[in-house]
XYZ file of C-alpha atoms in Angstrom:
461
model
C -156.165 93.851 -120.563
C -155.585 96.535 -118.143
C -157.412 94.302 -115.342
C -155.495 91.404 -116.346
C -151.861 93.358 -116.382
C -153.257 94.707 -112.561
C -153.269 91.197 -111.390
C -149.973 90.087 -113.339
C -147.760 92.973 -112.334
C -148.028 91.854 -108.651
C -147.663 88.282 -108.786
C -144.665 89.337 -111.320
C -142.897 91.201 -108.510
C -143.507 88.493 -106.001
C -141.844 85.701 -108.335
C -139.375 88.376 -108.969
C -138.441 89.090 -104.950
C -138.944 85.064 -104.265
C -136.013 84.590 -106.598
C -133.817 87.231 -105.173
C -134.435 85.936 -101.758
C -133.433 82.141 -103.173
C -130.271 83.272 -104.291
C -129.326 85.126 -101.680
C -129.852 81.865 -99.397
C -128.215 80.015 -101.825
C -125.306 82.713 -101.807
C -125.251 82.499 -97.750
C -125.340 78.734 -97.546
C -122.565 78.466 -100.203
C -120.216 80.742 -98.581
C -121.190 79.279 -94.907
C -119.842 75.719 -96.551
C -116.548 77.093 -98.073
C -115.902 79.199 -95.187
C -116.823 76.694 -91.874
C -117.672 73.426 -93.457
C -119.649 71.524 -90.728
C -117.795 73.835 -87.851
C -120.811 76.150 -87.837
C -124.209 75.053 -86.641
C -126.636 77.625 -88.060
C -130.576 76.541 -88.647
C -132.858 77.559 -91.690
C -134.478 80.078 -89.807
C -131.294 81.818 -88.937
C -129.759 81.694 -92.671
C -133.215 83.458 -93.944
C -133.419 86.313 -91.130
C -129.181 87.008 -92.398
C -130.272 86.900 -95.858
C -131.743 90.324 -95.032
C -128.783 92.008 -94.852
C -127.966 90.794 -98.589
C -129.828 93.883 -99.762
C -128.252 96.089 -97.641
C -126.222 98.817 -99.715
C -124.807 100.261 -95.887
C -121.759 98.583 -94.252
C -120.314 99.972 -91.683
C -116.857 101.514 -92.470
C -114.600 99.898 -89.718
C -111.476 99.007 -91.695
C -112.906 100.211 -94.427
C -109.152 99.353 -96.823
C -110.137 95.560 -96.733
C -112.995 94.364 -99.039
C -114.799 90.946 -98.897
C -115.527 90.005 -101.888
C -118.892 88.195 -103.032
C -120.331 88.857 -99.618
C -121.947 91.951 -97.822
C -119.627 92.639 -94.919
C -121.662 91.921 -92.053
C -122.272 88.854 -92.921
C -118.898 87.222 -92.110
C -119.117 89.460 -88.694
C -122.267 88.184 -87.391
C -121.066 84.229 -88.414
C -118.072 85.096 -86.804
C -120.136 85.841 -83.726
C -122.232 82.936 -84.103
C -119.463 80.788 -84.414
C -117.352 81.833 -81.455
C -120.487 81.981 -79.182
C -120.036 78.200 -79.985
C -116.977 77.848 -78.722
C -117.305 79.784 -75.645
C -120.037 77.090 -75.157
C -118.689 74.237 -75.855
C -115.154 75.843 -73.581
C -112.630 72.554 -74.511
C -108.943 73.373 -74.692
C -109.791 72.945 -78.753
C -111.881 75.236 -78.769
C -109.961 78.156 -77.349
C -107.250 77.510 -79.570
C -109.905 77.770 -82.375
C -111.052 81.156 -80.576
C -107.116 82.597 -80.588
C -106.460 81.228 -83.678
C -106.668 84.625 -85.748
C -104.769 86.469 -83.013
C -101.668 83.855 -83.477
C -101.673 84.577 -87.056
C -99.002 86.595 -87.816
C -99.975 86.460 -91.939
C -103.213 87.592 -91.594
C -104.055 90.484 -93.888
C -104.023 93.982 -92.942
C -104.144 94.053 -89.289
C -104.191 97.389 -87.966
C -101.408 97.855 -85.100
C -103.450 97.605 -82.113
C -104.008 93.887 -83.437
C -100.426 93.415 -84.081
C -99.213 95.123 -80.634
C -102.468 93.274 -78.570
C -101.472 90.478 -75.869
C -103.441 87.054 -77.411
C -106.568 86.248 -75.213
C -105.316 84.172 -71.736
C -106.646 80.549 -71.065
C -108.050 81.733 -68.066
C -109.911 84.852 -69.453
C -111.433 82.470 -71.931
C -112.218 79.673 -69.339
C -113.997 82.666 -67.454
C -116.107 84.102 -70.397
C -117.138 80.125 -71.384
C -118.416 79.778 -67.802
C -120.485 82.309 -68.123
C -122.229 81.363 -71.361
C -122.128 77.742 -70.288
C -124.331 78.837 -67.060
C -127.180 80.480 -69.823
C -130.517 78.797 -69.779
C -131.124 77.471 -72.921
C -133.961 80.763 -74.225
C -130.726 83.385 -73.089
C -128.359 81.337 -75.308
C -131.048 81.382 -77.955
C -131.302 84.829 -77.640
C -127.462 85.630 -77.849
C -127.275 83.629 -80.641
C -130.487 85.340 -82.342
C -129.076 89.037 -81.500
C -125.836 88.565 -83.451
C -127.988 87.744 -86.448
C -130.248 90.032 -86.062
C -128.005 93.011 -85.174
C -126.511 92.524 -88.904
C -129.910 93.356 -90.464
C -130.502 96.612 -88.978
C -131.388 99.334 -91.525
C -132.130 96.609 -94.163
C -134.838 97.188 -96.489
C -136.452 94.333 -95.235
C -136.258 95.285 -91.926
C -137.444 98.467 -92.296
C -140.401 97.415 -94.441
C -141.254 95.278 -91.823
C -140.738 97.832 -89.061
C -142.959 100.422 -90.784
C -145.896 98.482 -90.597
C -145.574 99.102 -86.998
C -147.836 101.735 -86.598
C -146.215 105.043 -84.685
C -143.186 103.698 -84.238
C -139.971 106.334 -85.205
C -137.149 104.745 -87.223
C -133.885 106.148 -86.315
C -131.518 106.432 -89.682
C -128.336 104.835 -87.064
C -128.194 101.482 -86.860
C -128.138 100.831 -83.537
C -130.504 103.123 -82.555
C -132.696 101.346 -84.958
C -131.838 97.849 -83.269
C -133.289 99.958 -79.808
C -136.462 101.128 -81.593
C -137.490 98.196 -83.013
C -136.550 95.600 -79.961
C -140.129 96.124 -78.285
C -141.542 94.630 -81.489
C -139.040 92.518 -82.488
C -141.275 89.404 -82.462
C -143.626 91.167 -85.524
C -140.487 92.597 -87.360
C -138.078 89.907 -87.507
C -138.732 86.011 -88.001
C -135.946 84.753 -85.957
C -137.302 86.454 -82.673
C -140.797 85.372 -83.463
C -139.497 81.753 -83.753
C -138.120 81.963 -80.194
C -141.237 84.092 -79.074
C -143.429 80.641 -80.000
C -141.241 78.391 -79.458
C -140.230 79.388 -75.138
C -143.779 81.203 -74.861
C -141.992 84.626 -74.050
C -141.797 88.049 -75.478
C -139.289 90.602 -76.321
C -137.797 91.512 -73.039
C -134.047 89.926 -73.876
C -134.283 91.821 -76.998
C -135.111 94.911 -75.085
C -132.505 94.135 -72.861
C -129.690 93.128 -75.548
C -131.054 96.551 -77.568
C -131.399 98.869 -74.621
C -131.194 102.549 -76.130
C -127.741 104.458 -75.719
C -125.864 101.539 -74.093
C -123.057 100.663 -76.272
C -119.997 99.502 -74.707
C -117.688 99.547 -77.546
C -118.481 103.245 -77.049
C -118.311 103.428 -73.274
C -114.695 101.491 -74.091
C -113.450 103.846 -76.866
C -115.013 106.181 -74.737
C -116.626 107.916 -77.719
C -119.668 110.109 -75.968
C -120.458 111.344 -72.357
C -121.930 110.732 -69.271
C -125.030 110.088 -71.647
C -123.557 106.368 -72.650
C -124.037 105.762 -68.777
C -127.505 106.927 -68.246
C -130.080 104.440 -69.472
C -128.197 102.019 -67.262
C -127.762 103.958 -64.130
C -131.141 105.228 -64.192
C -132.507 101.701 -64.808
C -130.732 100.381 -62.016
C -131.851 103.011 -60.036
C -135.388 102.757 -60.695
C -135.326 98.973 -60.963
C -136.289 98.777 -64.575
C -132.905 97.121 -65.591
C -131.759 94.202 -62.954
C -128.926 92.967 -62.194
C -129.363 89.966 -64.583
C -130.283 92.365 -67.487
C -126.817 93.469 -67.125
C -125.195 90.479 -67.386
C -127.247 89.213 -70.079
C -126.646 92.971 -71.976
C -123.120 92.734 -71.089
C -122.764 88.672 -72.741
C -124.863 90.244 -75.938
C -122.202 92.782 -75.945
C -119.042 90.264 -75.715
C -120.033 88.487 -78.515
C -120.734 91.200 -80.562
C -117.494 92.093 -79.862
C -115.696 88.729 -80.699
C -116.605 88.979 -84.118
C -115.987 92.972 -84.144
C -112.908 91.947 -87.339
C -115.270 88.546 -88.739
C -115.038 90.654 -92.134
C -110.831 89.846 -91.333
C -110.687 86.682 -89.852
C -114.052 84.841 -89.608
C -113.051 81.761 -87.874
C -112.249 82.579 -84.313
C -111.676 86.505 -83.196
C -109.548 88.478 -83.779
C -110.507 91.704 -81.655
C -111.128 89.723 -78.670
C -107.338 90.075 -77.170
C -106.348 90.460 -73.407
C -106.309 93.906 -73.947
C -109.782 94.050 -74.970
C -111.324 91.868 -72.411
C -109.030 94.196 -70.013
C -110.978 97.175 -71.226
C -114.511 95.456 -71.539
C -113.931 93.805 -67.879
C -113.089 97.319 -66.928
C -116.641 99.276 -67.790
C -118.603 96.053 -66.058
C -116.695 96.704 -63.101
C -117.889 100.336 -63.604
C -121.239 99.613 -64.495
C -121.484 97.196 -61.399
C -120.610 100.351 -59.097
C -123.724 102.379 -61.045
C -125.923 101.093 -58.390
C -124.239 100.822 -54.929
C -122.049 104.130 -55.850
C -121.183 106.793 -53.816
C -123.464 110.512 -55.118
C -120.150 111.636 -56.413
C -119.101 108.574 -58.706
C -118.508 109.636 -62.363
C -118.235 106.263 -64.285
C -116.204 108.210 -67.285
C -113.554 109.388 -64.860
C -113.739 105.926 -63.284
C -113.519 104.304 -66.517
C -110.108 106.496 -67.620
C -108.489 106.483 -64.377
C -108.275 102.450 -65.187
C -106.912 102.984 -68.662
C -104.544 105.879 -67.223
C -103.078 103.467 -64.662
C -102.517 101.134 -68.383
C -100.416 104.067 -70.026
C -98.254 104.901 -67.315
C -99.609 108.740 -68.406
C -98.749 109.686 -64.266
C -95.052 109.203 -65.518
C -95.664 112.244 -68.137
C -97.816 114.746 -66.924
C -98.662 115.346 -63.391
C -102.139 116.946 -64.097
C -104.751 114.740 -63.473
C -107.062 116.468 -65.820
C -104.398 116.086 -69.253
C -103.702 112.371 -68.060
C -107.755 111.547 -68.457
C -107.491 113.634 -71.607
C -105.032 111.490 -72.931
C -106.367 108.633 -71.969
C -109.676 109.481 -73.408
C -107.830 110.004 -76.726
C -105.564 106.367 -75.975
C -109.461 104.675 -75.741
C -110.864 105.463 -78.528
C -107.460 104.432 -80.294
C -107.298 101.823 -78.253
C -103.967 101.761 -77.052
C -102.801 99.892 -74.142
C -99.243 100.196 -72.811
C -96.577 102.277 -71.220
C -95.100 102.335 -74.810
C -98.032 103.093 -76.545
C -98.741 106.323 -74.354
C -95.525 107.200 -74.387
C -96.236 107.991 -78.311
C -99.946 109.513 -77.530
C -97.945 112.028 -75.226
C -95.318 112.903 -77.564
C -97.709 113.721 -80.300
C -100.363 114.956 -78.171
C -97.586 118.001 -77.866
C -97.209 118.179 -81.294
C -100.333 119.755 -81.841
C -100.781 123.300 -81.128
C -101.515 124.794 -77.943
C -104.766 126.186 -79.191
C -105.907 122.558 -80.482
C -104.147 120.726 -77.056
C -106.304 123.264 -75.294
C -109.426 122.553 -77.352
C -109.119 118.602 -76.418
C -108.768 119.313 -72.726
C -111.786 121.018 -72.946
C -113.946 118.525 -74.824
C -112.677 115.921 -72.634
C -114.236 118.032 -69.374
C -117.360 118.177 -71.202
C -117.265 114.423 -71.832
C -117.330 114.290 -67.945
C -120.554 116.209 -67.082
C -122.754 115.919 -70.837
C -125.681 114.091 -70.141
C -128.304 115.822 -72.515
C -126.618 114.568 -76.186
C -125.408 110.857 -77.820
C -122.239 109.790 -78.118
C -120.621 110.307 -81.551
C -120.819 107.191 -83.582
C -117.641 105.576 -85.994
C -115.372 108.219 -84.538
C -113.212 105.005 -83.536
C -113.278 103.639 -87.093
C -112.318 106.778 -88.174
C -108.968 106.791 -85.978
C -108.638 102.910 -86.969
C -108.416 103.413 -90.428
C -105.970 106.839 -90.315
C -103.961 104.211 -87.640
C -103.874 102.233 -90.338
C -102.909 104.197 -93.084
C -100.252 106.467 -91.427
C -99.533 105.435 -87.885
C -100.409 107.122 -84.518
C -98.551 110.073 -84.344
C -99.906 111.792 -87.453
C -103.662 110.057 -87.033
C -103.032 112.229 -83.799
C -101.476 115.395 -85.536
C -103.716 116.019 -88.456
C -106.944 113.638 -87.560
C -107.921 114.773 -83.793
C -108.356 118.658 -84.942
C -110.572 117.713 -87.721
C -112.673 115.524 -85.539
C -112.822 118.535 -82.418
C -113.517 120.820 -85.622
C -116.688 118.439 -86.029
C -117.592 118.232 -82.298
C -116.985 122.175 -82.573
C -119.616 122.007 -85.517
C -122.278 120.193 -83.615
C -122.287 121.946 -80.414
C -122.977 124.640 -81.985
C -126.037 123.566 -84.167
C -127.467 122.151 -80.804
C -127.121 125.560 -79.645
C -128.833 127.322 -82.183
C -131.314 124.115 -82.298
C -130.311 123.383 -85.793
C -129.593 119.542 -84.695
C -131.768 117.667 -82.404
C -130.839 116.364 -79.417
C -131.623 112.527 -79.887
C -129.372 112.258 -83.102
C -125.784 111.865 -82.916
C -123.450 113.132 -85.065
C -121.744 110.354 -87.181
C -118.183 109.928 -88.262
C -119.658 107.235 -90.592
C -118.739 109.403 -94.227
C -115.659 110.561 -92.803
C -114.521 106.858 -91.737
C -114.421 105.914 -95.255
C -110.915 104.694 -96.588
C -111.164 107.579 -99.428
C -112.023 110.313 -96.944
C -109.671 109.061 -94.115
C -106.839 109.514 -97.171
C -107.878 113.038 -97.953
C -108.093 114.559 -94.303
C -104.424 112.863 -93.894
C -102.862 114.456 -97.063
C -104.743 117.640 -97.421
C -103.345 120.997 -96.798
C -106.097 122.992 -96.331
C -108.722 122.727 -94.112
C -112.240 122.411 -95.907
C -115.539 123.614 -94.107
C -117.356 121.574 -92.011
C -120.920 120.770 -92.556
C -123.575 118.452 -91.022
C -126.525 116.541 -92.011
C -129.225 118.057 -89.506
C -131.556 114.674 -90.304
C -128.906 112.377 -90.004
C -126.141 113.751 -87.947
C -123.703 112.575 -90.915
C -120.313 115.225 -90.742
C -118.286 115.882 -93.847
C -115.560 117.877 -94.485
C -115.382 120.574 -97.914
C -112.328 119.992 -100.516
């Protein structure tokens, strides 16, 4: 009996995880027909590397107030992707009116006020992005389209599983760092690259490339780290290990990820994707571009906020150059464009107290010359949400000293070499609708503590 049951017990829990893995196809296809009808082409092999992410209890917290129902979250944000990628390919006059539709919507639910405020995407900035896309070789599109997939089953249990059979190979607890790690072996980890691996005879250099470590440019656009965000590039470029083509083709991997950036929102079209954020993307490449013909003295932070300065009309306020790339440090990562718009940052900026308007100037000079740490991760998602919940001049009054009491927190574990210098410290707990309400409507400040193994911050009642 005990011999039999030995034998049983496994092929039990294989039926058992065959059916879970049905249904959650089942589930996908289901909501892909409601949702797109026959607007979305999406294979087989594509639905089953998504399905992943089905058993994936982590989302992340972006506008965390708005729930999908029946559905985990990134799975209407990397269809979103795949969908518009389609329409930047396909570039009619219909389909760029699909792409904008969700920014024209004026009854679409719960859009935070940078969406409501944002400029709608320009013909011509969409005829330019399609040109590009159209111009891919078939593998690159394949790839693109692959990546947005993929990128939604990082830190599934699947993927991990799969990624631990990888001998020596470290698996990073943030999700994108986890997308970097596991790129060189993406063809034995997930099925979807090891289609295209067979089927164009190649290996996993685009994923390498779409996955390169500590290059995120939503970050290097909400300007959420340091110089660090900059340096796998401009020492790649230097060295010749990243081309000139790898950036384009990590920049394109980056544009889509960013069309369907509110998919959870709006998953037909995108909604992020506004003139003000292709502004601010088109901005860092024409940064990134300088990394390797640059003078010795270019900083591509300063660069970078100099740009988004110019935006805010900041020169009109304050004369020092320093506080204007403060503020506009703080207007990126709330992503606020106009003369209006930092007209408000200013005025609540001085609202704070000299002591915590002193501490931001400070942090922001350290942004300028930190090379050694990561950027802080969901920090952005954190100002979204308290945007969202209580406009910009409080999110500025009682949000900013709780996140520099944070940043105060970490740089002083690194000091005492309590928290290592490869993991960031995450906003992600602190992002969370309930937590964004508490720091807004508490009265006294609670302790801060962070996870030394994960980087995680939270904040004592």
């Amino acid at each position: 009996m005990k011999t039999l049951a030995r034998i049983l017990f496994p092929m039990m829990m294989l039926a058992a995880e065959s059916s879970l893995a049905n249904a959650n196809i089942t589930t996908l296809r289901n909501y892909i027909k409601a949702t797109y009808g026959q607007e979305l082409i999406i294979s087989d092999a594509q639905i089953n590397q998504l399905s992943w992410v089905m058993d994936n209890p982590l989302a992340t917290p972006e506008m965390d107030f708005y729930k999908v129902k029946g559905i985990h979250r990134e799975v209407p944000r990397a269809l979103s992707r795949l969908y518009n990628l389609q329409r930047l390919r396909s570039g009619t006059k219909e389909d760029f009116e699909k792409f904008i539709a969700p920014q024209k919507d004026e009854k679409a639910e719960i859009l935070s006020a940078e969406i409501l405020s944002a400029e709608i995407l320009s013909a011509e900035s969409f005829r330019q992005l399609s040109a590009d896309i159209r111009a891919l070789k078939d593998y690159r599109y394949e790839v693109l389209a692959a990546a947005a997939i993929i990128s939604a089953v990082t830190l599934s249990p699947e993927a991990i599983h799969k990624a631990r059979l990888i001998p020596n190979l470290k698996l990073p607890t943030d999700s994108v760092k986890f997308l970097a790690a596991t790129a060189p072996e993406a063809g034995k980890i997930y099925p979807l690259a090891q289609a295209l691996n067979n089927r164009f005879k190649t290996g996993n250099h685009l994923f390498e490339v779409a996955f390169m470590p500590d290059s995120h440019l939503r970050h290097m656009m909400y300007n959420e780290g340091s110089l660090s965000m900059y340096e796998h590039i401009d020492q790649g470029l230097s060295n010749g290990s990243v081309s000139g083509d790898d950036l384009r083709f990590w920049y394109y991997h980056w544009v889509i990820n960013i069309t369907g950036f509110r998919g959870h929102i709006a998953p037909k079209g995108s909604l992020y994707l506004t003139q003000d954020t292709y502004n601010a993307m088109t901005a860092v490449k024409s940064v990134l571009d300088q990394l390797g013909t640059r003078k010795k003295d270019f900083n591509p932070m300063r660069a970078y906020l100099a740009k988004r300065s110019d935006w805010l009309q900041l020169e009109k306020l304050t004369q020092n150059t320093n506080e204007q790339l403060a503020l506009a440090s703080i207007a990126a990562s709330l992503r606020l464009f106009s003369a209006e718009q930092g007209k408000q940052l200013y005025q609540a900026f001085r609202q704070l107290t000299p002591a915590d308007q002193k501490r931001w100037l400070a942090y922001s000079q350290y942004q300028f010359t930190n090379t050694r740490t990561p950027a802080p991760t969901y920090a952005p998602a954190l100002f979204a949400n308290a945007v969202a919940e209580t406009g910009l001049t409080d999110t500025v009054i009682k949000v900013l000293p709780r996140f520099l009491d944070v940043i105060d927190k970490e740089q002083q574990m690194r000091k005492n070499g309590k928290l290592n210098l490869q993991v960031p410290v995450s906003f992600h707990k602190l992002s969370q609708h309930q937590q964004v309400n508490r720091l807004l409507h508490q009265s006294q400040k609670g302790s801060v503590t962070i996870d030394p193994v994960t980087g995680i911050a939270s904040i004592a009642k």
